[in-house]
Coordinates of C-alpha atoms and ligand atoms in Angstrom, one line a residue:
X295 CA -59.4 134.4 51.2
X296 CA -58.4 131.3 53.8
X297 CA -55.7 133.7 55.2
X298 CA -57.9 137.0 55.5
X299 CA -60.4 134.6 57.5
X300 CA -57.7 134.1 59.8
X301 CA -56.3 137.9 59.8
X302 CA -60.2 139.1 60.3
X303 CA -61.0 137.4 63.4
X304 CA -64.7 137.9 63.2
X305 CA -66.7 137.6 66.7
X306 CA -69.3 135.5 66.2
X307 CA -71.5 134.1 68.6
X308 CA -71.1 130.7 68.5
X309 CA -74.7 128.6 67.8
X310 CA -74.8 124.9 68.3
X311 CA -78.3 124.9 66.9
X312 CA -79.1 123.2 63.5
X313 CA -82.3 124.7 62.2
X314 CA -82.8 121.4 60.2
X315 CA -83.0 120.4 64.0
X316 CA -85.3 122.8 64.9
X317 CA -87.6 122.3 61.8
X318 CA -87.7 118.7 62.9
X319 CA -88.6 119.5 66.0
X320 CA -91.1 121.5 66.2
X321 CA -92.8 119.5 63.5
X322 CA -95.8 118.5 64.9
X323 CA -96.6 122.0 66.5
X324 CA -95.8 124.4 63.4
X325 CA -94.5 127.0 66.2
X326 CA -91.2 128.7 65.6
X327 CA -88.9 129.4 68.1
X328 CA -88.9 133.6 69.0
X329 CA -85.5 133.6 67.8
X330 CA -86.5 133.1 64.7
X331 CA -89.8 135.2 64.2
X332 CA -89.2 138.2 61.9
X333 CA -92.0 141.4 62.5
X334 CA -90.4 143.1 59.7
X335 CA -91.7 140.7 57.6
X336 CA -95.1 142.2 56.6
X337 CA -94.0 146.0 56.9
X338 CA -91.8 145.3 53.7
X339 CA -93.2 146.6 50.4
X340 CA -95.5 144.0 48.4
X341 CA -93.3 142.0 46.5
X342 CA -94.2 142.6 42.7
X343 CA -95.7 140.1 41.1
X344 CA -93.4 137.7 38.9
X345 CA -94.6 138.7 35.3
X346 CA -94.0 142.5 36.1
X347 CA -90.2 141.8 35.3
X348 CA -88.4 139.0 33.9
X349 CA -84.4 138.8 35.1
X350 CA -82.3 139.3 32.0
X351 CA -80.6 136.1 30.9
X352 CA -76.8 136.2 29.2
X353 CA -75.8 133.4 27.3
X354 CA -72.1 132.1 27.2
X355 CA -72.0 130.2 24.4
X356 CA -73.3 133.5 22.3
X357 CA -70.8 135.9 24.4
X358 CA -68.0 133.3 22.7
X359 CA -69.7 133.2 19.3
X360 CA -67.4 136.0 17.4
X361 CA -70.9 136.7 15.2
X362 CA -73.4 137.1 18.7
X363 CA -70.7 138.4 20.9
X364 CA -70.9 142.4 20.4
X365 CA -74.9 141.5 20.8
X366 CA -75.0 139.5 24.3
X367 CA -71.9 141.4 25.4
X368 CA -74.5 144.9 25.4
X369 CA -76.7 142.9 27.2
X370 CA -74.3 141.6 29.8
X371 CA -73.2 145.2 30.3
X372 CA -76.9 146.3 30.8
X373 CA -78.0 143.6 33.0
X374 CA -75.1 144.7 35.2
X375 CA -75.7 148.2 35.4
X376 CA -79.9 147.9 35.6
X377 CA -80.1 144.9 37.5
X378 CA -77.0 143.9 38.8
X379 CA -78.1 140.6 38.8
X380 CA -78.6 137.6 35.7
X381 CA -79.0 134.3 34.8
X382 CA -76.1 132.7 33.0
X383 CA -77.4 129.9 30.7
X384 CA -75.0 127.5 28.5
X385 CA -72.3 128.2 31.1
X386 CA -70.5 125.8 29.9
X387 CA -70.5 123.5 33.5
X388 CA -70.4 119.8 32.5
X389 CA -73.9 118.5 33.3
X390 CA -72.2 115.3 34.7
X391 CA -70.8 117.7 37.3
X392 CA -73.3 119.6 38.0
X393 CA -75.7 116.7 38.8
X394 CA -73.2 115.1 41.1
X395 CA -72.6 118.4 43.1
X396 CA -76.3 118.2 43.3
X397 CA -76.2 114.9 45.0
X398 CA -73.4 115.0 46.7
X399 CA -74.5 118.4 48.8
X400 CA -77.8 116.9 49.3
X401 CA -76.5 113.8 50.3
X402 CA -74.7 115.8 52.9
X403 CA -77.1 117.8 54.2
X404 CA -79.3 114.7 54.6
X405 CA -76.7 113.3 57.0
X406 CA -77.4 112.9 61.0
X407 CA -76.5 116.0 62.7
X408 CA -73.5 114.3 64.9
X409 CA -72.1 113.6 61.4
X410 CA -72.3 116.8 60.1
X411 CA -71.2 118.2 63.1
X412 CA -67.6 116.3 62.2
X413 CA -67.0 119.8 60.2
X414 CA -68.9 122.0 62.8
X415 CA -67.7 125.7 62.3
X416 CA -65.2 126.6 65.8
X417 CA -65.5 129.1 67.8
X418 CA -64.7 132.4 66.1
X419 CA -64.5 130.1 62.9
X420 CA -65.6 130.7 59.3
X421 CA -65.4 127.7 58.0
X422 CA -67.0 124.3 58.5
X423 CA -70.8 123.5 59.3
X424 CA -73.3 126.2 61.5
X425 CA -74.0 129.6 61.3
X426 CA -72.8 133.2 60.1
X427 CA -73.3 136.2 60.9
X428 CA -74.5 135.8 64.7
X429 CA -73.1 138.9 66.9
X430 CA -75.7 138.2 69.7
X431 CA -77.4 135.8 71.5
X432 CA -80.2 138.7 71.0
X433 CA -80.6 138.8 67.5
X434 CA -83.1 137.1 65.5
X435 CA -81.9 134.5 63.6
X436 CA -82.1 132.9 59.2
X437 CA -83.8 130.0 58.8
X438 CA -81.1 127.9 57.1
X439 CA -77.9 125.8 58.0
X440 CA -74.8 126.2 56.4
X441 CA -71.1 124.9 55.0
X442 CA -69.2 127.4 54.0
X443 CA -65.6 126.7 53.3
X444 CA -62.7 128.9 51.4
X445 CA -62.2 126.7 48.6
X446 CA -59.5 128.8 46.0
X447 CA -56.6 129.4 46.5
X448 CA -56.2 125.5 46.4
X449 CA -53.3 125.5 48.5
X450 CA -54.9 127.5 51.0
X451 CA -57.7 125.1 51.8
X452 CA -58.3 123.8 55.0
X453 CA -59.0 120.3 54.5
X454 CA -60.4 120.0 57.9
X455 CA -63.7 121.8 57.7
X456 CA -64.4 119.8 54.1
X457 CA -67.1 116.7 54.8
X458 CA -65.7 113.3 54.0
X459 CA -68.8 112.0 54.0
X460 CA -70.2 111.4 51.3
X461 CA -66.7 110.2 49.7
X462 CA -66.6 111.7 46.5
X463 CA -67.4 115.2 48.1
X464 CA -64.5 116.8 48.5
X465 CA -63.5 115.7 44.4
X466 CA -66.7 116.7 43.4
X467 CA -66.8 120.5 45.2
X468 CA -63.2 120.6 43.6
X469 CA -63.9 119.8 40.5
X470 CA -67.0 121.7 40.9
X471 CA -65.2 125.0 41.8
X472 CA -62.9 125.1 39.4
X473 CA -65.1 125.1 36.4
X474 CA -66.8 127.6 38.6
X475 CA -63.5 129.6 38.4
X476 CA -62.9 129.4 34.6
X477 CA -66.7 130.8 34.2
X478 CA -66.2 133.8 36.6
X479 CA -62.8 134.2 34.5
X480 CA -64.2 134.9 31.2
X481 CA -67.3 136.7 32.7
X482 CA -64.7 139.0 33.9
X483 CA -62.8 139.6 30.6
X484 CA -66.2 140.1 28.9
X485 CA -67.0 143.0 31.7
X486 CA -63.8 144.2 31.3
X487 CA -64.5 144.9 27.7
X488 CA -67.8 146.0 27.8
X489 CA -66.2 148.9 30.3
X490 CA -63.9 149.5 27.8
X491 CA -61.3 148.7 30.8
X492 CA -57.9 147.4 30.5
X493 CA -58.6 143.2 30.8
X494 CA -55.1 143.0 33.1
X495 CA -56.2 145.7 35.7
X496 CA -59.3 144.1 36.1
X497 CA -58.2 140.5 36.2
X498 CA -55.0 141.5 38.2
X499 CA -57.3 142.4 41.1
X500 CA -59.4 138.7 41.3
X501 CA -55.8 137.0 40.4
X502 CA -55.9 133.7 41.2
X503 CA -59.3 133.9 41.5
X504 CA -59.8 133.1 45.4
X505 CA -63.3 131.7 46.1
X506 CA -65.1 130.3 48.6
X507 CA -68.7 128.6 48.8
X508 CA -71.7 129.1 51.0
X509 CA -73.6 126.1 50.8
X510 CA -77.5 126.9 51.9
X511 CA -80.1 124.5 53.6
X512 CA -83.0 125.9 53.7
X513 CA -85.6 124.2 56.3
X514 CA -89.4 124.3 55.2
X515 CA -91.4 126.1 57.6
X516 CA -94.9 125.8 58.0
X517 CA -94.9 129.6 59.0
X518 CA -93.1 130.3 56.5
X519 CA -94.3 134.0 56.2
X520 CA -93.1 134.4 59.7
X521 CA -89.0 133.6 59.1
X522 CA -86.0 134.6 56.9
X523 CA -84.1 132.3 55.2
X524 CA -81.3 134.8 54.7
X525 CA -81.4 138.7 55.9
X526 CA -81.3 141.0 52.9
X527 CA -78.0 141.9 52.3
X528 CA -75.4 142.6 49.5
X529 CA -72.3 139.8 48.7
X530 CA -69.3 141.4 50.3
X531 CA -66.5 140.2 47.5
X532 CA -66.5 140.8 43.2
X533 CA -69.0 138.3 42.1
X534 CA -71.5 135.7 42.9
X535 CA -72.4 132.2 41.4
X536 CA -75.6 130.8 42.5
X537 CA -76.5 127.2 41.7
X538 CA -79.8 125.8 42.6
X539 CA -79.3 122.3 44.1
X540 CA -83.0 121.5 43.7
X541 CA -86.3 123.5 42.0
X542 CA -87.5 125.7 44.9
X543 CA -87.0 129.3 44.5
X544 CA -86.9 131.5 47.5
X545 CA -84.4 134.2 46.3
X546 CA -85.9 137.8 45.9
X547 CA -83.9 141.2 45.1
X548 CA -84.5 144.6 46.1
X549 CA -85.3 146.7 42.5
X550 CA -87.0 149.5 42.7
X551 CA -87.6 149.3 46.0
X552 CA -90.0 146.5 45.9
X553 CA -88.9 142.7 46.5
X554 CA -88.9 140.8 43.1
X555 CA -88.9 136.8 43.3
X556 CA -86.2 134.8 41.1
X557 CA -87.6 132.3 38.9
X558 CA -84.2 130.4 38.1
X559 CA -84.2 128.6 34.9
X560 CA -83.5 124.9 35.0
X561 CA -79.5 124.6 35.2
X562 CA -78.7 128.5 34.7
X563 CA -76.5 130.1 37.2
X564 CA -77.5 133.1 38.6
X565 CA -74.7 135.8 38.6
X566 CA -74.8 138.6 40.7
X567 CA -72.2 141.5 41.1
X568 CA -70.8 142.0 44.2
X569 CA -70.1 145.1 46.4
X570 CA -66.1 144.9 45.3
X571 CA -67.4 145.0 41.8
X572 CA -69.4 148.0 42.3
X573 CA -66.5 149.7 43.7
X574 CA -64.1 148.5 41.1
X575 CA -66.3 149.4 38.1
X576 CA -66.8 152.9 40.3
X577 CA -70.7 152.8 40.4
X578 CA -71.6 151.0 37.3
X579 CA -72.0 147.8 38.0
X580 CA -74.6 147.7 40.6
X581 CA -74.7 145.0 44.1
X582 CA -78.2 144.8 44.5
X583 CA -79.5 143.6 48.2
X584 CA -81.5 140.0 48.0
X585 CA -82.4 137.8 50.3
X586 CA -84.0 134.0 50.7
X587 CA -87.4 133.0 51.9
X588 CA -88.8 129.8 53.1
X589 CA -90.9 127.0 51.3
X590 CA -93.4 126.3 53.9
X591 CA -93.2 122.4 52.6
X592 CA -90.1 121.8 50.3
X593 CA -86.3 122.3 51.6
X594 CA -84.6 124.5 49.8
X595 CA -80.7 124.2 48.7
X596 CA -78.6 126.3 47.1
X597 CA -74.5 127.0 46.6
X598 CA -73.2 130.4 46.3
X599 CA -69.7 130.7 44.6
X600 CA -68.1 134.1 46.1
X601 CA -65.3 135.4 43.9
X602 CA -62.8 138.0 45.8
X603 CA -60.0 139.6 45.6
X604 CA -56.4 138.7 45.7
X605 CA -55.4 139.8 48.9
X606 CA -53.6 142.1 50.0
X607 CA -54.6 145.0 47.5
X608 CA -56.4 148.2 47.8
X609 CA -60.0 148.3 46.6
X610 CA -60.7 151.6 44.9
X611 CA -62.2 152.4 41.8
X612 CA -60.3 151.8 38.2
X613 CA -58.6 155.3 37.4
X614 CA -60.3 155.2 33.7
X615 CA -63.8 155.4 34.9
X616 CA -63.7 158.8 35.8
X617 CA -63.6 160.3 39.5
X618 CA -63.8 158.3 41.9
X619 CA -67.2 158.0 43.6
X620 CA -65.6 155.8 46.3
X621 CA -62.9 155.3 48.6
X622 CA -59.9 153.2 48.1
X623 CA -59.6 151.1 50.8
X624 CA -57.0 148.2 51.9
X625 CA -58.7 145.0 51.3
X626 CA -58.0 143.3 55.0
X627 CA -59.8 146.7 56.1
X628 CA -62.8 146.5 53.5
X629 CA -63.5 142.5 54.5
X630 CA -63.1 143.8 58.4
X631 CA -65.8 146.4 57.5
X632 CA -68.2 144.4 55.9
X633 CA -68.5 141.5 58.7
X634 CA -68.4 144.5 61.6
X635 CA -71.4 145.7 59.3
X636 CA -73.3 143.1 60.4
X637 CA -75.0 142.6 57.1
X638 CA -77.3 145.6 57.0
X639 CA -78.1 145.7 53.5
X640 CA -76.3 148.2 51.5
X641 CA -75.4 150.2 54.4
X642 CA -71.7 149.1 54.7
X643 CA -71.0 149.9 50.8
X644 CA -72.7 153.5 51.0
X645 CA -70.7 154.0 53.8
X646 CA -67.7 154.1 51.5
X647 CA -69.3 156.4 48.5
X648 CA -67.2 160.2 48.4
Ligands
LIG890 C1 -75.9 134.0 49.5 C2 -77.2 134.2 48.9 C3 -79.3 133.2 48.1 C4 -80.0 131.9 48.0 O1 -75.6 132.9 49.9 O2 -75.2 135.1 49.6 O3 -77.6 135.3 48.7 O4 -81.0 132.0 47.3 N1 -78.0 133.1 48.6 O5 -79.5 130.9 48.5
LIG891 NI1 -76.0 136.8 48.8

């Protein structure tokens, strides 16, 4: 993934604004800066109410359990198809680790802005400390700061862009990533099963299993009705891991049409299929579109493990799920695509349905 950053040469506008910044300055005032202001807000249907649906839940240690596994394995497969989204409990993540991810993210986030600006994202960059997805000085703009840094292949890393401060951060998001890995790993031999698809073409396409991880800090907002904390879109790569560095909830997905809130259960990573799955799995696996909102008092942090593909490859449905519904396409084209996109929802991904 390191080296298709490098091939993709996305233009982004470069923004030397921290929102933590912002937040903290316009404190005392509660007014947002226009940039940030989103009308579209309140013409979005009424997000249903949090006891309407409950997000299924998969749990590891019963997909592993030869007596459960045909059981949670149905319910993996549905929850993929219905919802494209779950919460993975007894993952299997030591809890040691987990906690010191926890701290160590916070820790850095909590960190004057000159010294998280050591690892400030370049010009043109992807990785390091700012902002994504800014293609104007125009556009409105998501209430959160971000690291985001390619993190697997391990020898691909770019050491640069990872904080040193704190000091155990880089072997903690190490560590941290690779137990990640492992997880998406058997996750993917437990899809590949429940398609009733051959384990090695699956797996062959996320070999190696590159990753990278967007780490979110989300600002409170007194108007917090008024801002985004991330746009609604779809993840752009196979599969998503979402941690939740403390207990506010802000993510919502798109079912049905209407905006559902996530009530993330204490330690459980949230899973959701990407729009490389989707393809792969030729329309049955679903990439729903979500997005974040703000905590008008509480900051908000969160790390999103994106699993891609091995690079280069052509991404095109496997050949014994029927016809295809989608387009092969090269994988430096598909990743050049999604960013050129500019994060409109689905609209990238239907672009490429037959
Ligand atoms: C993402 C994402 C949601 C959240 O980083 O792609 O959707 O709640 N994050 O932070
Ligand atoms: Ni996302």
């Amino acid at each position: 993934m390191a080296e298709a950053f490098d091939e993709i040469k996305v233009a982004f506008v470069c923004l030397e604004e921290s929102v933590q910044a912002v937040a903290a300055t316009i404190h005392d005032s509660g007014e947002v800066p226009e940039r940030y202001i989103r009308p579209e807000i309140d013409a979005d249907p009424v997000i249903a109410d949090a006891g309407s649906y409950t997000l299924p839940t998969i749990d590891m240690s019963r997909l592993i359990n030869p007596e459960f596994s045909q059981e949670e394995l149905a319910k993996l497969g549905s929850a993929c198809e219905h919802w494209g989204f779950f919460q993975l409990v007894n993952h299997g993540v030591d809890q040691v680790l987990s906690q010191q991810i926890k701290a160590d993210v916070s820790e850095f986030f909590s960190l004057p802005l000159e010294e998280k600006s050591a690892v400030a994202i370049p010009p043109n960059g992807m990785q390091g400390f700012g902002h994504h997805f800014v293609f104007s000085k125009e556009q409105k703009l998501d209430w959160v700061d971000l690291l985001f840094l390619a993190t697997r292949p391990v020898e691909e890393r770019s050491l640069d862009f990872w904080p040193k401060k704190p000091c155990t951060f880089r072997e903690t998001l190490h560590k941290y990533t690779t137990e990640l890995a492992n997880v998406t790993e058997l996750l993917f031999r437990f899809m590949a099963e429940d398609l009733g698809v051959d384990h090695e073409a699956l797996l062959g396409t996320f070999k190696g299993l590159p990753q990278s991880v967007r780490i979110n800090y989300y600002p409170p907002c007194r108007q917090a009705d008024k801002v985004l904390g991330l746009s609604p879109h779809t993840d752009g790569i196979g599969m998503t891991l979402l941690l939740h560095v403390n207990d506010v909830q802000g993510l919502q997905i798109r079912k049905d049409g209407e905006w559902f809130s996530v009530q993330a259960l204490p330690g459980a990573l949230v899973v959701n299929i990407g729009d490389v799955l989707e393809i792969i799995t030729n329309g049955k696996y679903k990439s729903i579109e979500h997005q974040a909102v703000i905590n008008p008092e509480k900051e908000r942090i969160t790390i999103a493990a994106f699993h891609s593909v091995h690079l280069p490859c052509t991404i095109g449905p496997l050949q014994e799920l029927g016809d295809p519904r989608y387009k092969a396409i090269d994988g430096f084209e598909y990743t050049k695509g999604y960013f050129a996109a500019k994060l409109e929802g689905r609209r990238y991904l239907e672009s490429l349905k037959l």
